[in-house]
Amino acid sequence: MKKPEMIIFDYGHTLAYDPDWDALRGEEALLKHAVCIPEGCTMARIRQEISEAYALVDELRKKAGCDIPCVTANRLAYERLGIQFSLSPLDQEIVFWTAASPGRQMPDTDHMLDSLKDMGIRTAVLSNNGWSGEALRQRLERLFPRHRFEFVMSSCDYPVRKPDIRLFEIALRKSQCSADQVWYCGDSIKADLYGAHAAGIFPVYYVCEVTDGRSNDHKNEGLTIPFDHLRVSSWAELTQAVSAL
């Protein structure tokens, strides 16, 4: 292993996660900013339209292999109902996402980021996500007020998703580093480790406990890692590995 100049992180169940997700809570928060709701448009009708829009988006995502922005699903549903908002599309994302789940740091993430900063290791984020990179950036700033990532990339801003090598190559270009100077850390063997390895980036497999108390290993069942990588089950293991180089 070579000491990295930069470590790029996944978002979900790597840096943070979204516990107690409640889409209805998000819809109710967003509707407080509606400037036009046609007469007779009940909450039940709104929920039905939203549910159908997201089901369609999920189907298209699976078929196309790309992430369609959540704001696009909302737009399909709300504009069909004639509902209008006083907020920009970005602010709609942030209001909905924050209310549905404000997010929470994974254990010891703040301390790990502080340690990397002290060691001069740069950081960035590349996530498969239905929320825009800007919405994700603002969320990370709120969750990690002491830290600023050099760049934040969300797959829904591109027509591909991890493990597509092009996203990792774009991240390398943004970093202005060569592949051998960068590590990528995530919890998905297929999306994170395979994608990083294909781009020549050293992969770090973060084996964490998810919200149901199980290791994320269960979602990677049947997948092997036939290349060099680092496996860590805590952020202390990551910082120890970096400091030892």
CSV table of C-alpha atoms in Angstrom, one decimal:
chain,number,residue,atom,x,y,z
A,1,MET,CA,0.0,0.0,0.0
A,2,LYS,CA,1.1,3.5,-0.7
A,3,LYS,CA,0.1,6.4,1.6
A,4,PRO,CA,-2.7,8.3,-0.1
A,5,GLU,CA,-2.8,11.9,-1.0
A,6,MET,CA,-6.6,11.8,-0.9
A,7,ILE,CA,-9.3,9.4,0.3
A,8,ILE,CA,-12.7,9.6,-1.4
A,9,PHE,CA,-15.6,8.3,0.5
A,10,ASP,CA,-19.0,6.8,-0.2
A,11,TYR,CA,-21.9,8.5,1.7
A,12,GLY,CA,-24.6,6.0,2.8
A,13,HIS,CA,-23.5,3.7,5.6
A,14,THR,CA,-19.9,4.9,5.2
A,15,LEU,CA,-19.8,8.6,6.3
A,16,ALA,CA,-23.4,8.8,7.4
A,17,TYR,CA,-26.8,7.2,7.1
A,18,ASP,CA,-30.5,8.2,7.2
A,19,PRO,CA,-32.2,6.6,10.2
A,20,ASP,CA,-36.0,6.6,10.8
A,21,TRP,CA,-36.7,7.5,7.2
A,22,ASP,CA,-40.3,8.8,6.8
A,23,ALA,CA,-41.2,10.0,3.3
A,24,LEU,CA,-44.6,11.2,4.5
A,25,ARG,CA,-42.8,13.5,7.0
A,26,GLY,CA,-40.8,14.9,4.0
A,27,GLU,CA,-43.9,15.5,2.0
A,28,GLU,CA,-45.7,17.3,4.8
A,29,ALA,CA,-42.6,19.6,5.3
A,30,LEU,CA,-42.4,20.3,1.6
A,31,LEU,CA,-46.1,21.0,1.3
A,32,LYS,CA,-45.8,23.8,3.9
A,33,HIS,CA,-44.0,25.7,1.1
A,34,ALA,CA,-46.8,25.1,-1.5
A,35,VAL,CA,-48.2,28.3,-3.0
A,36,CYS,CA,-50.9,26.5,-5.0
A,37,ILE,CA,-52.8,23.3,-4.0
A,38,PRO,CA,-55.9,22.8,-6.2
A,39,GLU,CA,-59.1,22.3,-4.4
A,40,GLY,CA,-59.9,18.7,-3.7
A,41,CYS,CA,-56.3,17.6,-3.8
A,42,THR,CA,-56.2,15.5,-0.6
A,43,MET,CA,-53.1,14.2,1.2
A,44,ALA,CA,-54.1,10.7,0.3
A,45,ARG,CA,-54.1,11.7,-3.4
A,46,ILE,CA,-50.8,13.4,-3.1
A,47,ARG,CA,-49.2,10.3,-1.4
A,48,GLN,CA,-50.6,8.0,-4.1
A,49,GLU,CA,-49.1,10.2,-6.8
A,50,ILE,CA,-45.7,10.5,-5.1
A,51,SER,CA,-45.7,6.7,-4.5
A,52,GLU,CA,-46.4,6.0,-8.2
A,53,ALA,CA,-43.8,8.5,-9.4
A,54,TYR,CA,-41.1,7.0,-7.2
A,55,ALA,CA,-42.0,3.4,-8.2
A,56,LEU,CA,-41.6,4.5,-11.8
A,57,VAL,CA,-38.2,6.1,-11.1
A,58,ASP,CA,-37.0,3.0,-9.3
A,59,GLU,CA,-38.0,0.8,-12.2
A,60,LEU,CA,-36.2,3.1,-14.7
A,61,ARG,CA,-33.2,3.2,-12.5
A,62,LYS,CA,-32.9,-0.6,-12.4
A,63,LYS,CA,-33.4,-0.9,-16.1
A,64,ALA,CA,-31.1,2.0,-17.1
A,65,GLY,CA,-28.4,1.6,-14.5
A,66,CYS,CA,-28.4,5.2,-13.5
A,67,ASP,CA,-29.9,7.3,-10.7
A,68,ILE,CA,-32.8,9.6,-11.6
A,69,PRO,CA,-32.9,12.6,-9.3
A,70,CYS,CA,-35.5,12.5,-6.6
A,71,VAL,CA,-36.6,16.0,-7.4
A,72,THR,CA,-37.5,14.7,-10.9
A,73,ALA,CA,-39.9,12.2,-9.3
A,74,ASN,CA,-41.4,15.0,-7.1
A,75,ARG,CA,-41.8,17.2,-10.2
A,76,LEU,CA,-43.7,14.5,-12.1
A,77,ALA,CA,-46.1,14.0,-9.2
A,78,TYR,CA,-46.6,17.6,-8.0
A,79,GLU,CA,-46.9,19.2,-11.4
A,80,ARG,CA,-49.4,16.5,-12.5
A,81,LEU,CA,-51.5,17.5,-9.5
A,82,GLY,CA,-51.1,21.2,-10.2
A,83,ILE,CA,-49.2,21.9,-6.9
A,84,GLN,CA,-46.7,24.7,-7.1
A,85,PHE,CA,-43.9,25.7,-4.6
A,86,SER,CA,-42.2,28.9,-3.6
A,87,LEU,CA,-38.9,27.0,-3.3
A,88,SER,CA,-36.2,26.3,-5.9
A,89,PRO,CA,-35.7,22.7,-7.0
A,90,LEU,CA,-32.6,22.5,-4.8
A,91,ASP,CA,-34.4,23.9,-1.8
A,92,GLN,CA,-37.2,21.4,-2.4
A,93,GLU,CA,-34.7,18.6,-2.2
A,94,ILE,CA,-33.2,19.9,1.0
A,95,VAL,CA,-36.5,20.5,2.8
A,96,PHE,CA,-37.9,17.0,1.8
A,97,TRP,CA,-34.7,15.1,2.6
A,98,THR,CA,-34.0,16.8,5.9
A,99,ALA,CA,-37.5,16.2,7.1
A,100,ALA,CA,-37.7,12.6,5.9
A,101,SER,CA,-34.5,11.9,7.9
A,102,PRO,CA,-32.0,14.6,9.1
A,103,GLY,CA,-29.2,12.0,8.8
A,104,ARG,CA,-26.6,10.8,11.3
A,105,GLN,CA,-22.9,10.3,11.4
A,106,MET,CA,-21.5,6.8,11.3
A,107,PRO,CA,-19.6,6.0,14.6
A,108,ASP,CA,-16.4,8.0,15.1
A,109,THR,CA,-16.5,9.6,11.6
A,110,ASP,CA,-15.8,13.1,12.9
A,111,HIS,CA,-12.7,11.9,14.7
A,112,MET,CA,-11.5,10.0,11.7
A,113,LEU,CA,-11.9,13.0,9.4
A,114,ASP,CA,-10.0,15.2,12.0
A,115,SER,CA,-7.2,12.7,12.1
A,116,LEU,CA,-6.9,12.6,8.3
A,117,LYS,CA,-6.8,16.4,8.2
A,118,ASP,CA,-4.1,16.4,10.8
A,119,MET,CA,-2.1,14.0,8.6
A,120,GLY,CA,-2.6,16.2,5.5
A,121,ILE,CA,-4.8,13.7,3.8
A,122,ARG,CA,-7.4,15.3,1.5
A,123,THR,CA,-10.9,14.1,1.3
A,124,ALA,CA,-13.9,14.0,-1.1
A,125,VAL,CA,-17.2,12.2,-1.6
A,126,LEU,CA,-18.5,10.1,-4.5
A,127,SER,CA,-22.0,8.6,-3.9
A,128,ASN,CA,-24.7,6.6,-5.7
A,129,ASN,CA,-27.5,8.9,-4.7
A,130,GLY,CA,-30.9,10.2,-5.8
A,131,TRP,CA,-30.2,13.6,-4.3
A,132,SER,CA,-28.0,16.1,-6.2
A,133,GLY,CA,-24.4,16.7,-5.4
A,134,GLU,CA,-25.2,20.2,-4.1
A,135,ALA,CA,-27.9,18.9,-1.8
A,136,LEU,CA,-25.5,16.2,-0.6
A,137,ARG,CA,-22.7,18.8,-0.1
A,138,GLN,CA,-25.0,20.9,2.1
A,139,ARG,CA,-26.1,17.9,4.1
A,140,LEU,CA,-22.5,16.9,4.7
A,141,GLU,CA,-21.6,20.5,5.8
A,142,ARG,CA,-24.5,20.3,8.3
A,143,LEU,CA,-23.5,16.8,9.6
A,144,PHE,CA,-19.8,17.6,9.7
A,145,PRO,CA,-19.5,21.3,10.5
A,146,ARG,CA,-15.8,21.0,11.3
A,147,HIS,CA,-14.9,19.5,7.9
A,148,ARG,CA,-15.1,20.4,4.3
A,149,PHE,CA,-14.7,17.9,1.5
A,150,GLU,CA,-12.9,19.2,-1.6
A,151,PHE,CA,-15.6,18.0,-3.9
A,152,VAL,CA,-18.9,16.0,-3.6
A,153,MET,CA,-20.2,14.0,-6.5
A,154,SER,CA,-23.7,12.4,-6.7
A,155,SER,CA,-24.5,9.8,-9.4
A,156,CYS,CA,-27.9,11.4,-10.1
A,157,ASP,CA,-26.0,14.3,-11.7
A,158,TYR,CA,-24.6,11.9,-14.3
A,159,PRO,CA,-26.2,9.3,-16.6
A,160,VAL,CA,-24.2,6.4,-14.9
A,161,ARG,CA,-23.7,5.1,-11.3
A,162,LYS,CA,-21.0,3.2,-9.5
A,163,PRO,CA,-19.3,0.9,-10.4
A,164,ASP,CA,-19.1,2.7,-13.7
A,165,ILE,CA,-15.4,3.6,-14.1
A,166,ARG,CA,-16.2,7.0,-15.6
A,167,LEU,CA,-17.4,8.4,-12.3
A,168,PHE,CA,-14.1,7.3,-10.6
A,169,GLU,CA,-12.2,8.8,-13.5
A,170,ILE,CA,-14.0,12.1,-13.1
A,171,ALA,CA,-13.2,12.0,-9.4
A,172,LEU,CA,-9.6,11.5,-10.2
A,173,ARG,CA,-9.6,14.5,-12.6
A,174,LYS,CA,-11.2,16.7,-9.9
A,175,SER,CA,-8.6,15.5,-7.4
A,176,GLN,CA,-5.7,16.3,-9.7
A,177,CYS,CA,-4.1,13.1,-8.4
A,178,SER,CA,-3.0,10.0,-10.2
A,179,ALA,CA,-4.9,6.8,-9.4
A,180,ASP,CA,-2.1,5.5,-7.2
A,181,GLN,CA,-2.3,8.5,-5.0
A,182,VAL,CA,-6.0,7.9,-4.1
A,183,TRP,CA,-7.9,5.5,-1.9
A,184,TYR,CA,-11.7,5.0,-2.2
A,185,CYS,CA,-13.6,3.8,0.9
A,186,GLY,CA,-17.1,2.3,0.8
A,187,ASP,CA,-19.4,-0.4,2.1
A,188,SER,CA,-20.4,-2.0,-1.2
A,189,ILE,CA,-18.1,-4.6,-2.8
A,190,LYS,CA,-19.7,-4.2,-6.3
A,191,ALA,CA,-20.3,-0.5,-6.5
A,192,ASP,CA,-17.3,0.8,-4.4
A,193,LEU,CA,-14.5,-1.7,-4.5
A,194,TYR,CA,-14.9,-3.1,-8.0
A,195,GLY,CA,-15.4,0.5,-9.4
A,196,ALA,CA,-12.4,1.9,-7.6
A,197,HIS,CA,-10.2,-1.1,-8.6
A,198,ALA,CA,-11.2,-0.8,-12.2
A,199,ALA,CA,-10.0,2.9,-12.2
A,200,GLY,CA,-6.6,1.9,-10.5
A,201,ILE,CA,-7.7,3.4,-7.1
A,202,PHE,CA,-6.8,1.4,-4.0
A,203,PRO,CA,-10.1,0.2,-2.4
A,204,VAL,CA,-11.0,0.2,1.2
A,205,TYR,CA,-13.9,-2.1,2.3
A,206,TYR,CA,-15.7,-0.5,5.3
A,207,VAL,CA,-17.5,-3.4,7.1
A,208,CYS,CA,-19.8,-1.5,9.4
A,209,GLU,CA,-22.9,-2.2,11.4
A,210,VAL,CA,-26.1,-1.0,9.7
A,211,THR,CA,-29.2,0.2,11.5
A,212,ASP,CA,-30.6,-3.3,12.0
A,213,GLY,CA,-27.6,-4.3,14.0
A,214,ARG,CA,-26.1,-6.6,11.2
A,215,SER,CA,-22.9,-6.1,9.4
A,216,ASN,CA,-23.2,-4.8,5.9
A,217,ASP,CA,-21.4,-8.0,4.8
A,218,HIS,CA,-24.9,-9.5,4.4
A,219,LYS,CA,-25.7,-7.3,1.4
A,220,ASN,CA,-22.4,-8.4,-0.2
A,221,GLU,CA,-23.1,-12.1,0.0
A,222,GLY,CA,-21.7,-14.2,-2.8
A,223,LEU,CA,-19.2,-11.5,-3.9
A,224,THR,CA,-15.5,-12.0,-3.6
A,225,ILE,CA,-12.7,-9.4,-3.7
A,226,PRO,CA,-10.0,-10.9,-6.0
A,227,PHE,CA,-7.6,-7.9,-5.7
A,228,ASP,CA,-5.6,-6.1,-3.1
A,229,HIS,CA,-7.7,-4.0,-0.7
A,230,LEU,CA,-7.9,-2.9,2.9
A,231,ARG,CA,-10.7,-4.2,5.1
A,232,VAL,CA,-11.6,-2.1,8.2
A,233,SER,CA,-14.4,-2.5,10.7
A,234,SER,CA,-13.8,0.8,12.4
A,235,TRP,CA,-12.4,4.2,11.5
A,236,ALA,CA,-9.6,3.8,14.0
A,237,GLU,CA,-8.4,0.9,11.8
A,238,LEU,CA,-8.3,3.2,8.8
A,239,THR,CA,-6.4,6.0,10.5
A,240,GLN,CA,-4.0,3.5,12.0
A,241,ALA,CA,-3.3,2.0,8.5
A,242,VAL,CA,-2.7,5.4,7.0
A,243,SER,CA,-0.4,6.6,9.8
A,244,ALA,CA,1.7,3.5,9.6
A,245,LEU,CA,2.7,4.2,6.0
